[in-house]
PDB file of C-alpha atoms in Angstrom:
ATOM      1  CA  UNK A   1       0.196   0.290  -0.120  1.00  0.00           C
ATOM      2  CA  UNK A   2       2.922   1.978   0.805  1.00  0.00           C
ATOM      3  CA  UNK A   3       4.335   1.609  -2.732  1.00  0.00           C
ATOM      4  CA  UNK A   4       0.835   2.649  -4.206  1.00  0.00           C
ATOM      5  CA  UNK A   5       1.083   5.968  -2.364  1.00  0.00           C
ATOM      6  CA  UNK A   6       4.415   6.723  -3.708  1.00  0.00           C
ATOM      7  CA  UNK A   7       3.527   5.362  -7.124  1.00  0.00           C
ATOM      8  CA  UNK A   8       0.768   8.050  -7.340  1.00  0.00           C
ATOM      9  CA  UNK A   9       2.822  10.711  -6.049  1.00  0.00           C
ATOM     10  CA  UNK A  10       5.590  10.110  -8.577  1.00  0.00           C
ATOM     11  CA  UNK A  11       2.823  10.461 -11.315  1.00  0.00           C
ATOM     12  CA  UNK A  12       0.760  13.549 -10.006  1.00  0.00           C
ATOM     13  CA  UNK A  13       3.239  15.008  -7.670  1.00  0.00           C
ATOM     14  CA  UNK A  14       4.292  18.859  -8.024  1.00  0.00           C
ATOM     15  CA  UNK A  15       7.852  18.046  -9.296  1.00  0.00           C
ATOM     16  CA  UNK A  16       7.729  21.623 -11.132  1.00  0.00           C
ATOM     17  CA  UNK A  17       7.849  23.155  -8.015  1.00  0.00           C
ATOM     18  CA  UNK A  18      10.708  22.977  -5.204  1.00  0.00           C
ATOM     19  CA  UNK A  19       8.160  24.542  -2.283  1.00  0.00           C
ATOM     20  CA  UNK A  20       5.250  22.147  -3.592  1.00  0.00           C
ATOM     21  CA  UNK A  21       7.245  18.716  -3.929  1.00  0.00           C
ATOM     22  CA  UNK A  22       5.711  17.533  -1.181  1.00  0.00           C
ATOM     23  CA  UNK A  23       2.847  14.800  -0.496  1.00  0.00           C
ATOM     24  CA  UNK A  24       0.835  16.562   1.652  1.00  0.00           C
ATOM     25  CA  UNK A  25       0.379  19.609  -1.198  1.00  0.00           C
ATOM     26  CA  UNK A  26      -0.598  16.638  -3.523  1.00  0.00           C
ATOM     27  CA  UNK A  27      -3.299  15.158  -0.766  1.00  0.00           C
ATOM     28  CA  UNK A  28      -4.618  18.639  -0.273  1.00  0.00           C
ATOM     29  CA  UNK A  29      -4.982  19.456  -3.819  1.00  0.00           C
ATOM     30  CA  UNK A  30      -6.608  16.246  -4.756  1.00  0.00           C
ATOM     31  CA  UNK A  31      -8.635  15.282  -1.961  1.00  0.00           C
ATOM     32  CA  UNK A  32     -10.816  12.054  -2.472  1.00  0.00           C
ATOM     33  CA  UNK A  33      -9.339  11.653  -5.930  1.00  0.00           C
ATOM     34  CA  UNK A  34      -6.249  11.030  -4.314  1.00  0.00           C
ATOM     35  CA  UNK A  35      -7.351   8.171  -1.977  1.00  0.00           C
ATOM     36  CA  UNK A  36      -9.403   6.667  -5.037  1.00  0.00           C
ATOM     37  CA  UNK A  37      -5.863   6.609  -7.150  1.00  0.00           C
ATOM     38  CA  UNK A  38      -3.980   4.946  -4.226  1.00  0.00           C
ATOM     39  CA  UNK A  39      -6.847   2.491  -3.724  1.00  0.00           C
ATOM     40  CA  UNK A  40      -6.725   1.515  -7.448  1.00  0.00           C
ATOM     41  CA  UNK A  41      -3.098   1.673  -7.551  1.00  0.00           C
ATOM     42  CA  UNK A  42      -2.941  -1.050  -4.414  1.00  0.00           C
ATOM     43  CA  UNK A  43      -5.443  -3.091  -6.584  1.00  0.00           C
ATOM     44  CA  UNK A  44      -3.106  -3.321  -9.679  1.00  0.00           C
ATOM     45  CA  UNK A  45       0.127  -4.111  -7.599  1.00  0.00           C
ATOM     46  CA  UNK A  46      -1.698  -7.252  -6.289  1.00  0.00           C
ATOM     47  CA  UNK A  47      -3.468  -8.037  -9.846  1.00  0.00           C
ATOM     48  CA  UNK A  48      -0.817  -7.244 -12.342  1.00  0.00           C
ATOM     49  CA  UNK A  49       2.707  -6.954 -10.642  1.00  0.00           C
ATOM     50  CA  UNK A  50       5.006  -9.892 -10.646  1.00  0.00           C
ATOM     51  CA  UNK A  51       4.654 -11.072  -7.222  1.00  0.00           C
ATOM     52  CA  UNK A  52       2.338  -8.443  -6.265  1.00  0.00           C
ATOM     53  CA  UNK A  53       0.745 -10.495  -3.601  1.00  0.00           C
ATOM     54  CA  UNK A  54       4.123 -11.363  -1.854  1.00  0.00           C
ATOM     55  CA  UNK A  55       4.187  -8.038  -0.594  1.00  0.00           C
ATOM     56  CA  UNK A  56       1.299  -8.318   1.798  1.00  0.00           C
ATOM     57  CA  UNK A  57       2.547  -9.130   5.281  1.00  0.00           C
ATOM     58  CA  UNK A  58       1.299 -12.816   6.075  1.00  0.00           C
ATOM     59  CA  UNK A  59      -1.042 -13.097   9.123  1.00  0.00           C
ATOM     60  CA  UNK A  60       1.864 -14.966  10.850  1.00  0.00           C
ATOM     61  CA  UNK A  61       4.052 -11.864  11.008  1.00  0.00           C
ATOM     62  CA  UNK A  62       1.475  -9.790  12.098  1.00  0.00           C
ATOM     63  CA  UNK A  63       0.771 -12.034  14.804  1.00  0.00           C
ATOM     64  CA  UNK A  64       4.203 -12.082  15.750  1.00  0.00           C
ATOM     65  CA  UNK A  65       4.370  -8.150  15.980  1.00  0.00           C
ATOM     66  CA  UNK A  66       1.617  -7.949  18.040  1.00  0.00           C
ATOM     67  CA  UNK A  67       2.785 -10.275  20.556  1.00  0.00           C
ATOM     68  CA  UNK A  68       5.379  -7.849  21.089  1.00  0.00           C
ATOM     69  CA  UNK A  69       2.934  -5.228  22.450  1.00  0.00           C
ATOM     70  CA  UNK A  70       1.262  -6.548  25.175  1.00  0.00           C
ATOM     71  CA  UNK A  71      -0.300  -4.568  28.147  1.00  0.00           C
ATOM     72  CA  UNK A  72       1.822  -3.759  31.380  1.00  0.00           C
ATOM     73  CA  UNK A  73       1.686  -6.629  34.125  1.00  0.00           C
ATOM     74  CA  UNK A  74      -1.402  -5.722  35.985  1.00  0.00           C
ATOM     75  CA  UNK A  75      -3.406  -4.081  33.772  1.00  0.00           C
ATOM     76  CA  UNK A  76      -6.697  -5.828  33.638  1.00  0.00           C
ATOM     77  CA  UNK A  77     -10.228  -4.700  33.009  1.00  0.00           C
ATOM     78  CA  UNK A  78     -12.138  -3.301  35.717  1.00  0.00           C
ATOM     79  CA  UNK A  79     -15.796  -1.983  36.514  1.00  0.00           C
ATOM     80  CA  UNK A  80     -15.963   1.578  34.999  1.00  0.00           C
ATOM     81  CA  UNK A  81     -16.954   4.082  37.441  1.00  0.00           C
ATOM     82  CA  UNK A  82     -17.938   7.815  37.506  1.00  0.00           C
ATOM     83  CA  UNK A  83     -14.668   9.817  37.300  1.00  0.00           C
ATOM     84  CA  UNK A  84     -16.216  13.137  37.554  1.00  0.00           C
ATOM     85  CA  UNK A  85     -18.102  11.986  40.881  1.00  0.00           C
ATOM     86  CA  UNK A  86     -14.746  11.371  42.599  1.00  0.00           C
ATOM     87  CA  UNK A  87     -14.127  14.975  43.248  1.00  0.00           C
ATOM     88  CA  UNK A  88     -16.419  17.866  43.335  1.00  0.00           C
ATOM     89  CA  UNK A  89     -13.843  20.723  43.025  1.00  0.00           C
ATOM     90  CA  UNK A  90     -14.143  22.814  40.064  1.00  0.00           C
ATOM     91  CA  UNK A  91     -10.663  22.502  39.043  1.00  0.00           C
ATOM     92  CA  UNK A  92     -10.682  19.040  38.938  1.00  0.00           C
ATOM     93  CA  UNK A  93     -13.886  18.748  36.766  1.00  0.00           C
ATOM     94  CA  UNK A  94     -12.252  20.973  34.358  1.00  0.00           C
ATOM     95  CA  UNK A  95      -9.190  19.068  34.226  1.00  0.00           C
ATOM     96  CA  UNK A  96     -11.318  15.627  33.778  1.00  0.00           C
ATOM     97  CA  UNK A  97     -13.355  17.024  31.041  1.00  0.00           C
ATOM     98  CA  UNK A  98     -10.104  18.422  28.983  1.00  0.00           C
ATOM     99  CA  UNK A  99      -7.285  16.167  29.769  1.00  0.00           C
ATOM    100  CA  UNK A 100      -8.716  13.004  31.063  1.00  0.00           C
ATOM    101  CA  UNK A 101      -9.580  10.617  27.712  1.00  0.00           C
ATOM    102  CA  UNK A 102     -11.295   7.011  27.099  1.00  0.00           C
ATOM    103  CA  UNK A 103      -9.433   3.892  27.261  1.00  0.00           C
ATOM    104  CA  UNK A 104      -9.954   0.329  25.431  1.00  0.00           C
ATOM    105  CA  UNK A 105      -9.160  -1.256  28.832  1.00  0.00           C
ATOM    106  CA  UNK A 106     -12.203  -0.253  31.060  1.00  0.00           C
ATOM    107  CA  UNK A 107     -11.543   1.006  34.501  1.00  0.00           C
ATOM    108  CA  UNK A 108      -8.611   2.840  32.993  1.00  0.00           C
ATOM    109  CA  UNK A 109      -8.340   6.149  31.663  1.00  0.00           C
ATOM    110  CA  UNK A 110      -5.272   8.061  29.432  1.00  0.00           C
ATOM    111  CA  UNK A 111      -4.476  11.283  30.977  1.00  0.00           C
ATOM    112  CA  UNK A 112      -2.385  14.311  29.500  1.00  0.00           C
ATOM    113  CA  UNK A 113       0.210  16.159  31.346  1.00  0.00           C
ATOM    114  CA  UNK A 114      -0.015  19.675  29.971  1.00  0.00           C
ATOM    115  CA  UNK A 115       3.292  21.188  28.770  1.00  0.00           C
ATOM    116  CA  UNK A 116       1.624  24.518  27.776  1.00  0.00           C
ATOM    117  CA  UNK A 117       2.008  27.107  30.479  1.00  0.00           C
ATOM    118  CA  UNK A 118       2.463  30.956  30.817  1.00  0.00           C
ATOM    119  CA  UNK A 119       6.179  31.694  30.443  1.00  0.00           C
ATOM    120  CA  UNK A 120       7.603  28.592  28.807  1.00  0.00           C
ATOM    121  CA  UNK A 121       7.423  28.074  25.307  1.00  0.00           C
ATOM    122  CA  UNK A 122       4.825  25.199  24.026  1.00  0.00           C
ATOM    123  CA  UNK A 123       6.408  21.388  24.808  1.00  0.00           C
ATOM    124  CA  UNK A 124       9.540  22.985  26.498  1.00  0.00           C
ATOM    125  CA  UNK A 125      10.953  20.965  29.456  1.00  0.00           C
ATOM    126  CA  UNK A 126      14.053  20.292  31.309  1.00  0.00           C
ATOM    127  CA  UNK A 127      15.685  17.392  33.196  1.00  0.00           C
ATOM    128  CA  UNK A 128      13.861  18.098  36.117  1.00  0.00           C
ATOM    129  CA  UNK A 129      10.567  18.357  34.961  1.00  0.00           C
ATOM    130  CA  UNK A 130      11.020  15.033  33.373  1.00  0.00           C
ATOM    131  CA  UNK A 131      11.900  13.511  36.396  1.00  0.00           C
ATOM    132  CA  UNK A 132       8.685  14.829  38.195  1.00  0.00           C
ATOM    133  CA  UNK A 133       7.254  13.626  34.968  1.00  0.00           C
ATOM    134  CA  UNK A 134       8.843   9.848  35.417  1.00  0.00           C
ATOM    135  CA  UNK A 135       7.869  10.010  39.105  1.00  0.00           C
ATOM    136  CA  UNK A 136       4.177  10.339  37.974  1.00  0.00           C
ATOM    137  CA  UNK A 137       4.427   7.719  35.543  1.00  0.00           C
ATOM    138  CA  UNK A 138       5.804   4.848  37.774  1.00  0.00           C
ATOM    139  CA  UNK A 139       3.274   6.104  40.712  1.00  0.00           C
ATOM    140  CA  UNK A 140       0.192   5.891  38.474  1.00  0.00           C
ATOM    141  CA  UNK A 141       1.083   4.479  34.834  1.00  0.00           C
ATOM    142  CA  UNK A 142       2.952   1.156  35.454  1.00  0.00           C
ATOM    143  CA  UNK A 143       6.266   3.242  34.184  1.00  0.00           C
ATOM    144  CA  UNK A 144       4.914   4.392  31.061  1.00  0.00           C
ATOM    145  CA  UNK A 145       4.971   7.916  29.808  1.00  0.00           C
ATOM    146  CA  UNK A 146       4.582   9.014  25.880  1.00  0.00           C
ATOM    147  CA  UNK A 147       5.421  12.238  24.136  1.00  0.00           C
ATOM    148  CA  UNK A 148       2.017  13.231  22.125  1.00  0.00           C
ATOM    149  CA  UNK A 149       2.498  14.956  18.610  1.00  0.00           C
ATOM    150  CA  UNK A 150       0.788  18.040  20.531  1.00  0.00           C
ATOM    151  CA  UNK A 151       4.064  18.652  22.368  1.00  0.00           C
ATOM    152  CA  UNK A 152       2.583  17.219  25.925  1.00  0.00           C
ATOM    153  CA  UNK A 153       3.215  14.191  27.596  1.00  0.00           C
ATOM    154  CA  UNK A 154       0.479  10.997  28.334  1.00  0.00           C
ATOM    155  CA  UNK A 155       0.355   8.749  31.046  1.00  0.00           C
ATOM    156  CA  UNK A 156      -1.260   5.940  29.206  1.00  0.00           C
ATOM    157  CA  UNK A 157      -2.599   3.449  32.034  1.00  0.00           C
ATOM    158  CA  UNK A 158      -4.173   5.266  34.844  1.00  0.00           C
ATOM    159  CA  UNK A 159      -6.800   3.638  36.843  1.00  0.00           C
ATOM    160  CA  UNK A 160      -9.919   5.568  37.152  1.00  0.00           C
ATOM    161  CA  UNK A 161      -9.879   5.347  40.939  1.00  0.00           C
ATOM    162  CA  UNK A 162      -6.283   6.978  40.721  1.00  0.00           C
ATOM    163  CA  UNK A 163      -7.347  10.107  39.190  1.00  0.00           C
ATOM    164  CA  UNK A 164      -8.049  12.568  41.875  1.00  0.00           C
ATOM    165  CA  UNK A 165      -4.942  11.647  43.549  1.00  0.00           C
ATOM    166  CA  UNK A 166      -3.024  12.278  40.147  1.00  0.00           C
ATOM    167  CA  UNK A 167      -4.832  15.376  39.851  1.00  0.00           C
ATOM    168  CA  UNK A 168      -3.538  16.638  42.988  1.00  0.00           C
ATOM    169  CA  UNK A 169      -0.036  15.134  42.124  1.00  0.00           C
ATOM    170  CA  UNK A 170       0.031  16.878  38.482  1.00  0.00           C
ATOM    171  CA  UNK A 171      -1.341  20.227  39.923  1.00  0.00           C
ATOM    172  CA  UNK A 172       1.250  20.450  42.394  1.00  0.00           C
ATOM    173  CA  UNK A 173       3.807  19.788  39.786  1.00  0.00           C
ATOM    174  CA  UNK A 174       2.313  22.262  37.038  1.00  0.00           C
ATOM    175  CA  UNK A 175       1.153  19.590  34.719  1.00  0.00           C
ATOM    176  CA  UNK A 176      -2.706  20.164  35.518  1.00  0.00           C
ATOM    177  CA  UNK A 177      -3.430  23.015  33.090  1.00  0.00           C
ATOM    178  CA  UNK A 178      -6.831  21.654  31.734  1.00  0.00           C
ATOM    179  CA  UNK A 179      -6.689  22.887  28.186  1.00  0.00           C
ATOM    180  CA  UNK A 180      -6.015  19.860  26.169  1.00  0.00           C
ATOM    181  CA  UNK A 181      -7.320  20.800  22.480  1.00  0.00           C
ATOM    182  CA  UNK A 182      -8.142  24.588  23.535  1.00  0.00           C
ATOM    183  CA  UNK A 183      -6.487  27.722  21.733  1.00  0.00           C
ATOM    184  CA  UNK A 184      -3.548  27.705  24.132  1.00  0.00           C
ATOM    185  CA  UNK A 185      -2.721  23.739  23.580  1.00  0.00           C
ATOM    186  CA  UNK A 186      -1.087  25.169  20.559  1.00  0.00           C
ATOM    187  CA  UNK A 187       1.755  23.572  18.624  1.00  0.00           C
ATOM    188  CA  UNK A 188       4.784  25.664  17.788  1.00  0.00           C
ATOM    189  CA  UNK A 189       7.777  25.056  15.779  1.00  0.00           C
ATOM    190  CA  UNK A 190      10.969  26.393  17.392  1.00  0.00           C
ATOM    191  CA  UNK A 191      11.119  29.171  14.701  1.00  0.00           C
ATOM    192  CA  UNK A 192      13.811  31.743  14.533  1.00  0.00           C
ATOM    193  CA  UNK A 193      14.897  31.288  18.182  1.00  0.00           C
ATOM    194  CA  UNK A 194      16.699  27.578  17.304  1.00  0.00           C
ATOM    195  CA  UNK A 195      16.102  26.732  13.817  1.00  0.00           C
ATOM    196  CA  UNK A 196      18.404  27.995  10.915  1.00  0.00           C
ATOM    197  CA  UNK A 197      16.010  27.074   8.239  1.00  0.00           C
ATOM    198  CA  UNK A 198      13.082  29.415   9.813  1.00  0.00           C
ATOM    199  CA  UNK A 199      12.719  33.007   8.536  1.00  0.00           C
ATOM    200  CA  UNK A 200      10.099  34.351  11.678  1.00  0.00           C
ATOM    201  CA  UNK A 201      10.076  33.525  14.923  1.00  0.00           C
ATOM    202  CA  UNK A 202       7.246  31.632  16.329  1.00  0.00           C
ATOM    203  CA  UNK A 203       8.149  31.638  20.446  1.00  0.00           C
ATOM    204  CA  UNK A 204       6.999  35.513  20.909  1.00  0.00           C
ATOM    205  CA  UNK A 205       3.631  34.480  19.124  1.00  0.00           C
ATOM    206  CA  UNK A 206       2.909  31.445  21.330  1.00  0.00           C
ATOM    207  CA  UNK A 207       3.830  33.313  24.222  1.00  0.00           C
ATOM    208  CA  UNK A 208       1.510  36.469  23.484  1.00  0.00           C
ATOM    209  CA  UNK A 209      -1.326  33.998  23.141  1.00  0.00           C
ATOM    210  CA  UNK A 210      -0.771  31.968  26.398  1.00  0.00           C
ATOM    211  CA  UNK A 211      -0.437  35.254  27.949  1.00  0.00           C
ATOM    212  CA  UNK A 212      -3.867  36.880  26.595  1.00  0.00           C
ATOM    213  CA  UNK A 213      -5.670  33.551  26.986  1.00  0.00           C
ATOM    214  CA  UNK A 214      -5.456  32.620  30.675  1.00  0.00           C
ATOM    215  CA  UNK A 215      -9.069  32.960  31.540  1.00  0.00           C
ATOM    216  CA  UNK A 216     -10.320  29.408  31.474  1.00  0.00           C
ATOM    217  CA  UNK A 217     -13.974  30.678  31.028  1.00  0.00           C
ATOM    218  CA  UNK A 218     -13.014  32.667  28.110  1.00  0.00           C
ATOM    219  CA  UNK A 219     -11.454  29.366  26.749  1.00  0.00           C
ATOM    220  CA  UNK A 220     -14.247  27.455  27.051  1.00  0.00           C
ATOM    221  CA  UNK A 221     -16.414  29.834  25.385  1.00  0.00           C
ATOM    222  CA  UNK A 222     -13.907  29.746  22.458  1.00  0.00           C
ATOM    223  CA  UNK A 223     -14.457  26.176  22.036  1.00  0.00           C
ATOM    224  CA  UNK A 224     -12.144  23.860  20.478  1.00  0.00           C
ATOM    225  CA  UNK A 225      -9.595  25.711  18.310  1.00  0.00           C
ATOM    226  CA  UNK A 226      -6.669  23.841  16.708  1.00  0.00           C
ATOM    227  CA  UNK A 227      -3.679  26.391  16.526  1.00  0.00           C
ATOM    228  CA  UNK A 228      -0.357  25.232  14.567  1.00  0.00           C
ATOM    229  CA  UNK A 229       2.369  27.851  14.373  1.00  0.00           C
ATOM    230  CA  UNK A 230       5.248  27.319  11.725  1.00  0.00           C
ATOM    231  CA  UNK A 231       7.958  29.394  10.677  1.00  0.00           C
ATOM    232  CA  UNK A 232       8.972  28.313   7.121  1.00  0.00           C
ATOM    233  CA  UNK A 233       7.740  26.360   4.512  1.00  0.00           C
ATOM    234  CA  UNK A 234       8.468  22.889   5.808  1.00  0.00           C
ATOM    235  CA  UNK A 235       5.862  23.609   8.290  1.00  0.00           C
ATOM    236  CA  UNK A 236       7.140  21.473  11.177  1.00  0.00           C
ATOM    237  CA  UNK A 237       4.430  22.949  13.244  1.00  0.00           C
ATOM    238  CA  UNK A 238       2.043  21.213  11.087  1.00  0.00           C
TER     239      UNK A 238
END
């Protein structure tokens, strides 16, 4: 299927323009036509290419790979509970609504630890901050911590019953800003402050937005705003 994607791009991509010779440009321009072309090319590979079906990954190989992605020891389904009812504090309620996410294993949740705070570039951190995050992972998430594409941290294996205690610990560590998916949960490239390719600065803009929109009620009124800031044609923030 990846081969089919590459073939379609090679045929229709903007080779005439260095700045538009990117697959995302073609996908945006073609939309569903790109999807249809890839599916047609994939079918042609299987039907017409010599050894086309040999490209398919056999079920035995998929099973072998899947065996490497097992749940941590001790993660077992449990009866789901009303997590909002565990703590009536408004700050906790906001945090549950914005930063606590559903899970495929009943009785568990994934939790976003926000790295978006006033005075700090989006996603910026230090060794000391990561030590604190690691301690939270050991305590609440079976020692597992993930970095998300939104420049935040995620605890993927949190028991629902532990959410109030985690909230208190995350708030004390500065991780509990309830803004996941809101305007101040912006994604920003390093910009001219750190990147030799940039032709503009992103971090002052990000700082101004974070400073301006500190009011959580105002953020709620604005609704979901997915903001990405890039400072050159590579569009790293996107």
